[in-house]
Coordinates of C-alpha atoms in Angstrom, one line a residue:
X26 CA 28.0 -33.2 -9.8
X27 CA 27.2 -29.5 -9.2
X28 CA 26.3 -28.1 -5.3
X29 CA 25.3 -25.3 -4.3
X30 CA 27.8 -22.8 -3.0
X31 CA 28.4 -21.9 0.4
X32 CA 26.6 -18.7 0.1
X33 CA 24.0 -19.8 -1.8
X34 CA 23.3 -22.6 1.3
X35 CA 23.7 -19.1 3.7
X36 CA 20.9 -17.4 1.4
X37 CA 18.8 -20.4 1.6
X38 CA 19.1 -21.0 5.5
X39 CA 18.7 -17.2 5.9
X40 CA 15.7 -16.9 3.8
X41 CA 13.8 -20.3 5.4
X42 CA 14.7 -19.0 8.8
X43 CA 13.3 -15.7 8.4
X44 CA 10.2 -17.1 7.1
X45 CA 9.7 -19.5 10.5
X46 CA 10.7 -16.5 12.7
X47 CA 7.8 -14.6 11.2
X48 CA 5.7 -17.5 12.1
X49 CA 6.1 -17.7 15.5
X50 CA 6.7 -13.8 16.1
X51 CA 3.1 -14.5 14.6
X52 CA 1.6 -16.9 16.7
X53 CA -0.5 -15.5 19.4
X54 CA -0.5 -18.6 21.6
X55 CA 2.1 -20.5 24.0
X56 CA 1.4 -23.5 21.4
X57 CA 5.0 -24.7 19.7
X58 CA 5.0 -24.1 16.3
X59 CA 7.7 -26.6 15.4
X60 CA 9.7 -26.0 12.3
X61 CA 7.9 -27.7 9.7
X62 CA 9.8 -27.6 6.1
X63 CA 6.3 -27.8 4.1
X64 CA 5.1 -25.1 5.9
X65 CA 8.1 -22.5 5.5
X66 CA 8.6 -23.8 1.8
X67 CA 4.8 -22.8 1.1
X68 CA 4.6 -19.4 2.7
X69 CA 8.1 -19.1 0.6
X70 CA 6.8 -19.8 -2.8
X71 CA 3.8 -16.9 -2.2
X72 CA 6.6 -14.6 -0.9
X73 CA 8.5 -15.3 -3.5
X74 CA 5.7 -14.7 -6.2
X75 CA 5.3 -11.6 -4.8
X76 CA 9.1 -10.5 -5.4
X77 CA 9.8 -12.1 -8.7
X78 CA 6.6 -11.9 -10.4
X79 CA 4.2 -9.3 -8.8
X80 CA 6.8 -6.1 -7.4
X81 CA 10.0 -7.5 -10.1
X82 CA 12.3 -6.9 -7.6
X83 CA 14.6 -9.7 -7.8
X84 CA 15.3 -13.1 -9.9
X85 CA 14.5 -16.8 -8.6
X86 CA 18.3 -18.0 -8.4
X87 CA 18.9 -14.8 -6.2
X88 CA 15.8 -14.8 -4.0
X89 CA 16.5 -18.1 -3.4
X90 CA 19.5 -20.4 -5.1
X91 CA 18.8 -23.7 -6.6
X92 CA 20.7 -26.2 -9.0
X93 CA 18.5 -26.2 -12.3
X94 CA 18.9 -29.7 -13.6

């Protein structure tokens, strides 16, 4: 069975953890935003339309890796 590669993982985990620092450099309150997976993978799909699709700066696989099945 195919896995992603190390650095793919390291793209992955540096891409979702950018995305939930944004959110709680964001947040105005002393509420916890806790990490929330649904949350960062939303706000990552729209950032990721912007990239691929809108501006054509990068591809999917390199914005962020996946196994195509």
């Amino acid at each position: 069975m195919k896995e992603l590669t190390d650095k793919q993982i390291e793209r992955q985990d540096f891409v979702d953890n950018a995305i939930f620092n944004l959110i709680q450099s964001l947040n105005t309150t002393d509420k916890t935003i806790n990490w929330d997976i649904e949350m960062i993978g939303e706000i990552r799909d729209v950032i990721a339309e912007w990239m691929i699709e809108r501006l054509n700066i990068t591809d999917e696989q390199k914005f962020y890796p996946y196994l195509e099945h």
